[in-house]
Short mmCIF file of C-alpha atoms and ligand atoms in Angstrom, two decimals:
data_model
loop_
_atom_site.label_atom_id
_atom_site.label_comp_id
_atom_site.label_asym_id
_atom_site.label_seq_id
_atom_site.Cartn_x
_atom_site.Cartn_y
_atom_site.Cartn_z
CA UNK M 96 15.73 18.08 9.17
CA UNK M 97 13.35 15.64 11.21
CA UNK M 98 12.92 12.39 9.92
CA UNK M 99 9.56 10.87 11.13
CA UNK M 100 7.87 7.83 10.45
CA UNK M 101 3.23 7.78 9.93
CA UNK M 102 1.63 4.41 10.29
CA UNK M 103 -0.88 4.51 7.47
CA UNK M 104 -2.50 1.38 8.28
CA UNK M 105 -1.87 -2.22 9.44
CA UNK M 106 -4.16 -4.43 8.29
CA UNK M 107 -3.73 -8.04 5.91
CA UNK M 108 -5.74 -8.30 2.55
CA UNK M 109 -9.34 -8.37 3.39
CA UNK M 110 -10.02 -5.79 6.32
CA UNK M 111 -13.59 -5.79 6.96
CA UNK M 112 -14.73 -8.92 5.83
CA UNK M 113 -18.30 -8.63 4.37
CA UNK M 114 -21.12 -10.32 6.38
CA UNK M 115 -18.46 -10.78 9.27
CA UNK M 116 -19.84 -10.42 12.98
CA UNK M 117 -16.24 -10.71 15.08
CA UNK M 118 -15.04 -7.94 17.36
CA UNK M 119 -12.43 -6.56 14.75
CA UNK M 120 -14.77 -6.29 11.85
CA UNK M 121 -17.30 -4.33 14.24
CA UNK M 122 -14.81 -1.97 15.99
CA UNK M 123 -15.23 1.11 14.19
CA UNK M 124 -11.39 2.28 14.36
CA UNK M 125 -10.42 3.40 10.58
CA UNK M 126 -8.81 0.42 8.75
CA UNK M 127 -5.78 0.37 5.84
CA UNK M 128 -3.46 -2.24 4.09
CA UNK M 129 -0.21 -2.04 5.79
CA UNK M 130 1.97 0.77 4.61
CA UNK M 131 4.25 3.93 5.98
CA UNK M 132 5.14 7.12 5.11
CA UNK M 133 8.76 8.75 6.02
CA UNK M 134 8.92 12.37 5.70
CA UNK M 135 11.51 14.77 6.55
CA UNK M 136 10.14 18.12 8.40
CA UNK M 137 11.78 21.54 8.48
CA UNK M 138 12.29 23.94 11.67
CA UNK M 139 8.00 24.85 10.51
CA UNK M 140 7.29 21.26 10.22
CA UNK M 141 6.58 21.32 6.31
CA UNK M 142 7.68 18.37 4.69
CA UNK M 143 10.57 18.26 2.67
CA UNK M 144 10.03 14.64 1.60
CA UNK M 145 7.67 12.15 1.41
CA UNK M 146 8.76 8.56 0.74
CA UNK M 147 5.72 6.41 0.47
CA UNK M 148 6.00 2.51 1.55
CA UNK M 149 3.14 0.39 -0.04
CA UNK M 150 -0.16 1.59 -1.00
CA UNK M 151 -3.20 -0.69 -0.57
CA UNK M 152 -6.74 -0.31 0.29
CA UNK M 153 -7.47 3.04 2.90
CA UNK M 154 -3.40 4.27 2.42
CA UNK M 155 -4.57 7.25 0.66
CA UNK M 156 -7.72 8.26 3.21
CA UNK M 157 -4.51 7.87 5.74
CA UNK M 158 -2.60 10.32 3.47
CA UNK M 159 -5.59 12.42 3.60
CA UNK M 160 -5.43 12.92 7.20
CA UNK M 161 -1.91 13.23 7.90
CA UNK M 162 -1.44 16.68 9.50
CA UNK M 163 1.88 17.58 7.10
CA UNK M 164 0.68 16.22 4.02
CA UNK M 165 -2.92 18.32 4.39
CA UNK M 166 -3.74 19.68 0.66
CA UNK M 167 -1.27 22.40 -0.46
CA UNK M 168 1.33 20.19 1.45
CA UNK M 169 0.65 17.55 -0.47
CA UNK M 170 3.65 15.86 -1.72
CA UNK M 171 4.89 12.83 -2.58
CA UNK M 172 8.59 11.97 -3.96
CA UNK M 173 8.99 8.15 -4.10
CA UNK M 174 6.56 5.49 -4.00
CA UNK M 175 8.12 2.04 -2.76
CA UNK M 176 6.57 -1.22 -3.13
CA UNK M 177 7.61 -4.85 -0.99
CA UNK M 178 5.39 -6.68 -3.73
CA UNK M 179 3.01 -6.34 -6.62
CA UNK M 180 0.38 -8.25 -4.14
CA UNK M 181 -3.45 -6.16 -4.30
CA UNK M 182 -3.09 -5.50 -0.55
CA UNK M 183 0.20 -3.37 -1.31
CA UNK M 184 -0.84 -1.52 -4.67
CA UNK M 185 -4.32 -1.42 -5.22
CA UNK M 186 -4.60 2.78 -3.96
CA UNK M 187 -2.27 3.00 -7.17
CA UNK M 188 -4.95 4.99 -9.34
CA UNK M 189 -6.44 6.82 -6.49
CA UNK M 190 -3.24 8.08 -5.34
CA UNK M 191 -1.08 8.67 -8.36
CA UNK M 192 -4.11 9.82 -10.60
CA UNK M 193 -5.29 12.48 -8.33
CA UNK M 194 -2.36 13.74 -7.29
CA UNK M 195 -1.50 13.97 -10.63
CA UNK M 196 -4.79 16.09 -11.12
CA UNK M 197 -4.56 18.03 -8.40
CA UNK M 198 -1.28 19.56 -9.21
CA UNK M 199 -2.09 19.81 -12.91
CA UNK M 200 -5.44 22.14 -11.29
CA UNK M 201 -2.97 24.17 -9.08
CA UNK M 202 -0.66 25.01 -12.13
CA UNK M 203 2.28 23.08 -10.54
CA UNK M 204 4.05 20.44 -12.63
CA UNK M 205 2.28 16.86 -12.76
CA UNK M 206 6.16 14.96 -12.74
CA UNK M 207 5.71 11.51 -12.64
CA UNK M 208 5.73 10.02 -9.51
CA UNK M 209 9.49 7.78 -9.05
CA UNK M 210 8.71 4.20 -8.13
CA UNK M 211 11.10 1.46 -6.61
CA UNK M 212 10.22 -2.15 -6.78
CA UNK M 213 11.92 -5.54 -8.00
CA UNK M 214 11.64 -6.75 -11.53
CA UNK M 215 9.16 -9.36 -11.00
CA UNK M 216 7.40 -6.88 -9.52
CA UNK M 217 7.43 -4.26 -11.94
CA UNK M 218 6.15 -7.48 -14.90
CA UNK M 219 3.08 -7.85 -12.82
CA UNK M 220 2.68 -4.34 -12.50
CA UNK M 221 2.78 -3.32 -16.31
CA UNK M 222 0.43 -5.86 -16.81
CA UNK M 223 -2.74 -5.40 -13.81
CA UNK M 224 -2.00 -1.55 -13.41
CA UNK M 225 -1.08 -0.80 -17.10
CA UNK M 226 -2.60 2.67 -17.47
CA UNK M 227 -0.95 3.88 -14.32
CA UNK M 228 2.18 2.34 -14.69
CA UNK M 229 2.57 4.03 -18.18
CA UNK M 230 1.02 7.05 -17.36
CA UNK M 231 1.64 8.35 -13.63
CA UNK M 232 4.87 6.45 -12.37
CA UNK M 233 8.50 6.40 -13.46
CA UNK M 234 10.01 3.23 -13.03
CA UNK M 235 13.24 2.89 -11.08
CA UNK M 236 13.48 -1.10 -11.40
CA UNK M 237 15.90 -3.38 -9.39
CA UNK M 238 16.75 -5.68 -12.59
CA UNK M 239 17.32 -9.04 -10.10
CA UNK M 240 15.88 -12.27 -9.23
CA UNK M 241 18.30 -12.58 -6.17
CA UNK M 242 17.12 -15.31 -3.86
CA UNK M 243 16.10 -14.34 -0.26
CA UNK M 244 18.52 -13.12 2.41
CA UNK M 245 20.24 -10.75 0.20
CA UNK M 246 21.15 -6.77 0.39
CA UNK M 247 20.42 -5.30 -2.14
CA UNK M 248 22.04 -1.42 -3.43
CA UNK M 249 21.01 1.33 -1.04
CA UNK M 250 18.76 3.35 -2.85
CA UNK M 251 19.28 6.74 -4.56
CA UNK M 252 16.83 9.12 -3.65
CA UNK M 253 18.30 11.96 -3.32
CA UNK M 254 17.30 12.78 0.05
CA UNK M 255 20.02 13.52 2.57
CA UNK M 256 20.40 11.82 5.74
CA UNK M 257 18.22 9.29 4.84
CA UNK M 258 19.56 6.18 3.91
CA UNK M 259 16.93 2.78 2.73
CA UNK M 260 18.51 -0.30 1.71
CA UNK M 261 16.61 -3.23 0.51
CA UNK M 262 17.04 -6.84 1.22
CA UNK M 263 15.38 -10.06 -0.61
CA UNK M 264 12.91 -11.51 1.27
CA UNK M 265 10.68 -14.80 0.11
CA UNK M 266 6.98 -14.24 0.00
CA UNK M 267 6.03 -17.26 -2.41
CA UNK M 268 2.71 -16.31 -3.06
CA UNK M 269 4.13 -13.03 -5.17
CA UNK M 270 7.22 -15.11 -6.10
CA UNK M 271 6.05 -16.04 -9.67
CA UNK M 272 6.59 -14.49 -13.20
CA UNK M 273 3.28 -13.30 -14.56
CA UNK M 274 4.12 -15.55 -17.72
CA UNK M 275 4.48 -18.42 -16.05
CA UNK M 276 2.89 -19.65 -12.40
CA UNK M 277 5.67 -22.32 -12.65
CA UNK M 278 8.59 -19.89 -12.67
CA UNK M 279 10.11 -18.80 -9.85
CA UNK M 280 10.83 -15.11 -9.97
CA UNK M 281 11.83 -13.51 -6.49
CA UNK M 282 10.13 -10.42 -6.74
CA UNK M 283 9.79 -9.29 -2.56
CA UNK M 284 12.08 -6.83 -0.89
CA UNK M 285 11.87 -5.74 2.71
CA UNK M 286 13.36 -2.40 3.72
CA UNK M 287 15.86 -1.46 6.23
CA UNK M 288 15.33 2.66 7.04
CA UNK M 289 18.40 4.47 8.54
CA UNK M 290 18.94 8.04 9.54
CA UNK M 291 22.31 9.16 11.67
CA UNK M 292 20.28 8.10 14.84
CA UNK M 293 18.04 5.23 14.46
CA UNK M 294 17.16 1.84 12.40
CA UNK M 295 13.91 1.02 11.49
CA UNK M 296 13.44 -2.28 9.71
CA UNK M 297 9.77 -2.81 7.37
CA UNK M 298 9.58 -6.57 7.38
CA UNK M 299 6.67 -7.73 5.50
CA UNK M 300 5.13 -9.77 3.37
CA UNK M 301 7.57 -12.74 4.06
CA UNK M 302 6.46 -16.51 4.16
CA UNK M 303 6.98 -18.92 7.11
CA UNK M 304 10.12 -19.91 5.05
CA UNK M 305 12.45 -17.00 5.43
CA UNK M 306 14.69 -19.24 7.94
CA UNK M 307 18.04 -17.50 6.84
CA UNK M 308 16.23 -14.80 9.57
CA UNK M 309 16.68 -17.43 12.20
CA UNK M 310 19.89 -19.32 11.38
CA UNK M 311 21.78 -17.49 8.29
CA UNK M 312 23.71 -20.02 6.43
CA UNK M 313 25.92 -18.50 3.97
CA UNK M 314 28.15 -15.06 4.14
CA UNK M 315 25.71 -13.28 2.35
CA UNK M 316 22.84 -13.96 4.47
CA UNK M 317 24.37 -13.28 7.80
CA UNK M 318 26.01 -10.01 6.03
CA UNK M 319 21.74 -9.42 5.84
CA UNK M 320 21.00 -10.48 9.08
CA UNK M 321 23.52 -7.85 10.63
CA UNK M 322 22.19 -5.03 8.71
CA UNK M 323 18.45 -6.04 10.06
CA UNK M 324 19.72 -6.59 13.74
CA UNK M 325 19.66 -4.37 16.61
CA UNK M 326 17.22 -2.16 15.32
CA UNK M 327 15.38 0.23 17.10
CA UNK M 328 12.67 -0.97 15.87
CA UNK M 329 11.16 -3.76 13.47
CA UNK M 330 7.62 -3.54 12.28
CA UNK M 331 6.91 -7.30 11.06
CA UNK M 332 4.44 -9.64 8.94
CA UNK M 333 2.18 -11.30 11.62
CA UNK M 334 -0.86 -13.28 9.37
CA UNK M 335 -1.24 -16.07 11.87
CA UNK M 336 -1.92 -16.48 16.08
CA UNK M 337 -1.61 -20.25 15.45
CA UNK M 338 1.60 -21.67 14.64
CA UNK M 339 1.19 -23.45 11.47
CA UNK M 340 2.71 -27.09 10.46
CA UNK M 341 2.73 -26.37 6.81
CA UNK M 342 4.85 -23.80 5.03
CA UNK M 343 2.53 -20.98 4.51
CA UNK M 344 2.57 -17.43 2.41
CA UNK M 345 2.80 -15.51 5.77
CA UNK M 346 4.55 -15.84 9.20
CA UNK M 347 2.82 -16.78 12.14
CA UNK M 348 3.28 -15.31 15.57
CA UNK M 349 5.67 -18.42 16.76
CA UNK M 350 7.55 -17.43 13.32
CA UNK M 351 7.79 -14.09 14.59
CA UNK M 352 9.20 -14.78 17.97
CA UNK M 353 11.55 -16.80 16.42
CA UNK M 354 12.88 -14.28 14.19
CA UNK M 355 12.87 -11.50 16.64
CA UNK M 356 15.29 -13.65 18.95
CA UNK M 357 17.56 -13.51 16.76
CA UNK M 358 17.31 -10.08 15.15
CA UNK M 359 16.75 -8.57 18.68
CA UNK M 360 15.19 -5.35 18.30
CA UNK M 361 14.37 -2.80 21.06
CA UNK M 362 10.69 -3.21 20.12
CA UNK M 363 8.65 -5.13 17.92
CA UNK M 364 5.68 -3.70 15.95
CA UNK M 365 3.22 -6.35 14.76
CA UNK M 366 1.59 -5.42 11.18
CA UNK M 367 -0.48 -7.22 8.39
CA UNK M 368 -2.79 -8.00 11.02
CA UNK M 369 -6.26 -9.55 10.65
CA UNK M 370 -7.70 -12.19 13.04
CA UNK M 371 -9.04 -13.87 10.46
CA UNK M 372 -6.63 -16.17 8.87
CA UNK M 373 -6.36 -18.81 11.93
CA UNK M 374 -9.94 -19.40 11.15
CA UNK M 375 -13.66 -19.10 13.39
CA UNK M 376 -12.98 -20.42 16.67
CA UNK M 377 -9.62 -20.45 16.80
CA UNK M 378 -7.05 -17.67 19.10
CA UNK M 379 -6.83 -15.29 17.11
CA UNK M 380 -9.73 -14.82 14.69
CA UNK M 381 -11.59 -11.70 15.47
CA UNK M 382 -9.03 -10.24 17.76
CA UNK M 383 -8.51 -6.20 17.69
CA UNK M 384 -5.32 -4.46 18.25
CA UNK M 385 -5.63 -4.06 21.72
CA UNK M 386 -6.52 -8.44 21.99
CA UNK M 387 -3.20 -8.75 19.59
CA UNK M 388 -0.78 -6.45 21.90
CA UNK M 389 -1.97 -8.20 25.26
CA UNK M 390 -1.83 -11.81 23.88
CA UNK M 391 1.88 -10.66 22.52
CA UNK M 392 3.11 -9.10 25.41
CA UNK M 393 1.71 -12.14 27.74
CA UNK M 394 4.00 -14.41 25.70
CA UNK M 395 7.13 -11.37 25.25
CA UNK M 396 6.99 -11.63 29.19
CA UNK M 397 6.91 -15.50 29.59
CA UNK M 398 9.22 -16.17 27.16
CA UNK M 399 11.74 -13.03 28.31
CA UNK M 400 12.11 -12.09 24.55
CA UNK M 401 13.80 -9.21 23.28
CA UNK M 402 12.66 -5.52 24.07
CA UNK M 403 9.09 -4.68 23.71
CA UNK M 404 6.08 -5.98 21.59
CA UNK M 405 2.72 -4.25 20.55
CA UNK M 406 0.68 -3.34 17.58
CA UNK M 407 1.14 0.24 16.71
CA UNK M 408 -2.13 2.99 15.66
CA UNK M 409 -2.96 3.99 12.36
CA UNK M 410 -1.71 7.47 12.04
CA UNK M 411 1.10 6.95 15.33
CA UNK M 412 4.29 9.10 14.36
CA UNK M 413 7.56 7.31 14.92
CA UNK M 414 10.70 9.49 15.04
CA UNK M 415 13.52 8.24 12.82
ZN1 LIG S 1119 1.66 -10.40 -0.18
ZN1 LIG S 1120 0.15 -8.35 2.10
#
């Protein structure tokens, strides 16, 4: 079996911002939430899997035009989620009630859809997406509040030669019990993808804050930081151009740099894009993919930092 890895879209929260004139809210290139699928494909290239990461805004018109999962092919075995945040579940009804429709309409079964995600997220979930989360997903629940820089239990999916092993990341915008703003309940995994020949590591969201990446304390956390290292490659949370002097809910680029120097993977895939964060007038706002990827590798080559840096296409096809 082939293991492959679909970009179904790299953008932060907002996308197209309404009323918004800069050159990324005017390029017409399709937009989505950050998210990936991995899929396993036969000797005919039908999938035999399909492990969905994250599901915001656009994921499922992404779905819609990947080439294996084209309507009969349609499939989908395991959703995972980093966080409860909109930007990673909000395509929740559109993908798990229609699919659930459209296999009820083509007499197969209408099975729940298995879900991964940490307790705290799971609490939000039950209570902002209720009706799906009771009707259309069955919960597979990491019962934790382990603080960041953690490994977590591979996961059992069943799927051979596939192996995805979650680690505690802190993202202290989602890191709150839905109870209780006050109460800190780590609910934000990252995900670290293996197959016999590669490592992929899905870094995002994180905070500026997730220092244990850059100088792991404890015996736990640089147990972590080997399993993320030396990957083939790292697709990472990358909010901000501008570094920032307070601690904020996302990494900014000079975060990122600092992170990948010490991770060192063979290349680095910027995601949770947007331009607009660092604010009108500032590097950064308004910049478009291609903007992002020079302005990286400019620094990548000044700097002489580890492997290669760009941001990758919705719908680019990553083999695992
Ligand atoms: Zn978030
Ligand atoms: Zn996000």
């Amino acid at each position: 079996m082939k293991h492959i890895l679909v970009v179904n879209g790299l953008e932060a929260p907002m996308l197209r911002q309404f009323g918004c004139e800069c050159d990324r809210c005017a390029s017409p290139e399709r937009q989505a939430n950050t998210s990936v699928s991995l899929l396993g494909l036969n000797g005919s290239d039908e999938a035999e899997y399909h492990v969905l990461v994250d599901v915001g805004i656009g994921v499922v018109d992404s779905l819609l035009q990947n080439p294996y999962l084209y309507g009969r092919r349609a499939r989908l075995d395991w959703l995972l989620l980093t966080h409860w945040h909109p930007d990673h579940t909000l395509g929740i009804n559109q993908l798990c009630v229609s699919y659930h429709l459209t296999r009820q309409r083509s007499g197969r079964d209408t099975a729940q859809v298995p879900v991964w995600c940490r307790a705290g997220t799971a609490a939000w979930l039950q209570r902002e997406r209720g009706y799906e989360w009771q009707t259309f997903l069955q919960p597979h629940i990491s019962e934790e509040n382990e603080p960041p820089g953690r490994l977590l239990p591979p996961l059992d999916l069943g799927i051979a030669g596939l192996k995805v092993t979650p680690v505690t990341v802190s993202h202290f915008g989602a890191d709150r019990s839905p109870d209780d703003a006050q109460q800190v309940q780590y609910s934000c995994a990252a995900f670290i993808v293996e197959t016999a020949v590669a490592k992929t590591v899905l870094l995002w969201d994180i905070d500026s804050e997730n220092e244990w990446l850059v100088s792991p304390q404890t015996e736990v956390e640089r147990t972590a930081v080997a399993h993320l290292a030396h990957a083939d490659r790292l697709f990472i949370d990358t909010a901000f151009w501008r570094a920032k002097k307070h601690r904020a809910t996302h990494p900014s680029f000079d975060n990122v740099q600092r992170i990948v120097a010490n991770l060192q993977p063979k290349e680095t895939l910027l995601v949770h894009l947007s331009g607009h964060p660092d604010g009108a007038g500032n590097p950064g706002w308004g910049w478009t993919n291609a903007q992002w990827t020079a302005a990286a590798q400019e620094v990548w080559q000044q700097k002489q930092l580890p492997g290669s840096v760009r941001v990758p296409a919705i719908g680019e096809q990553f083999e695992l």
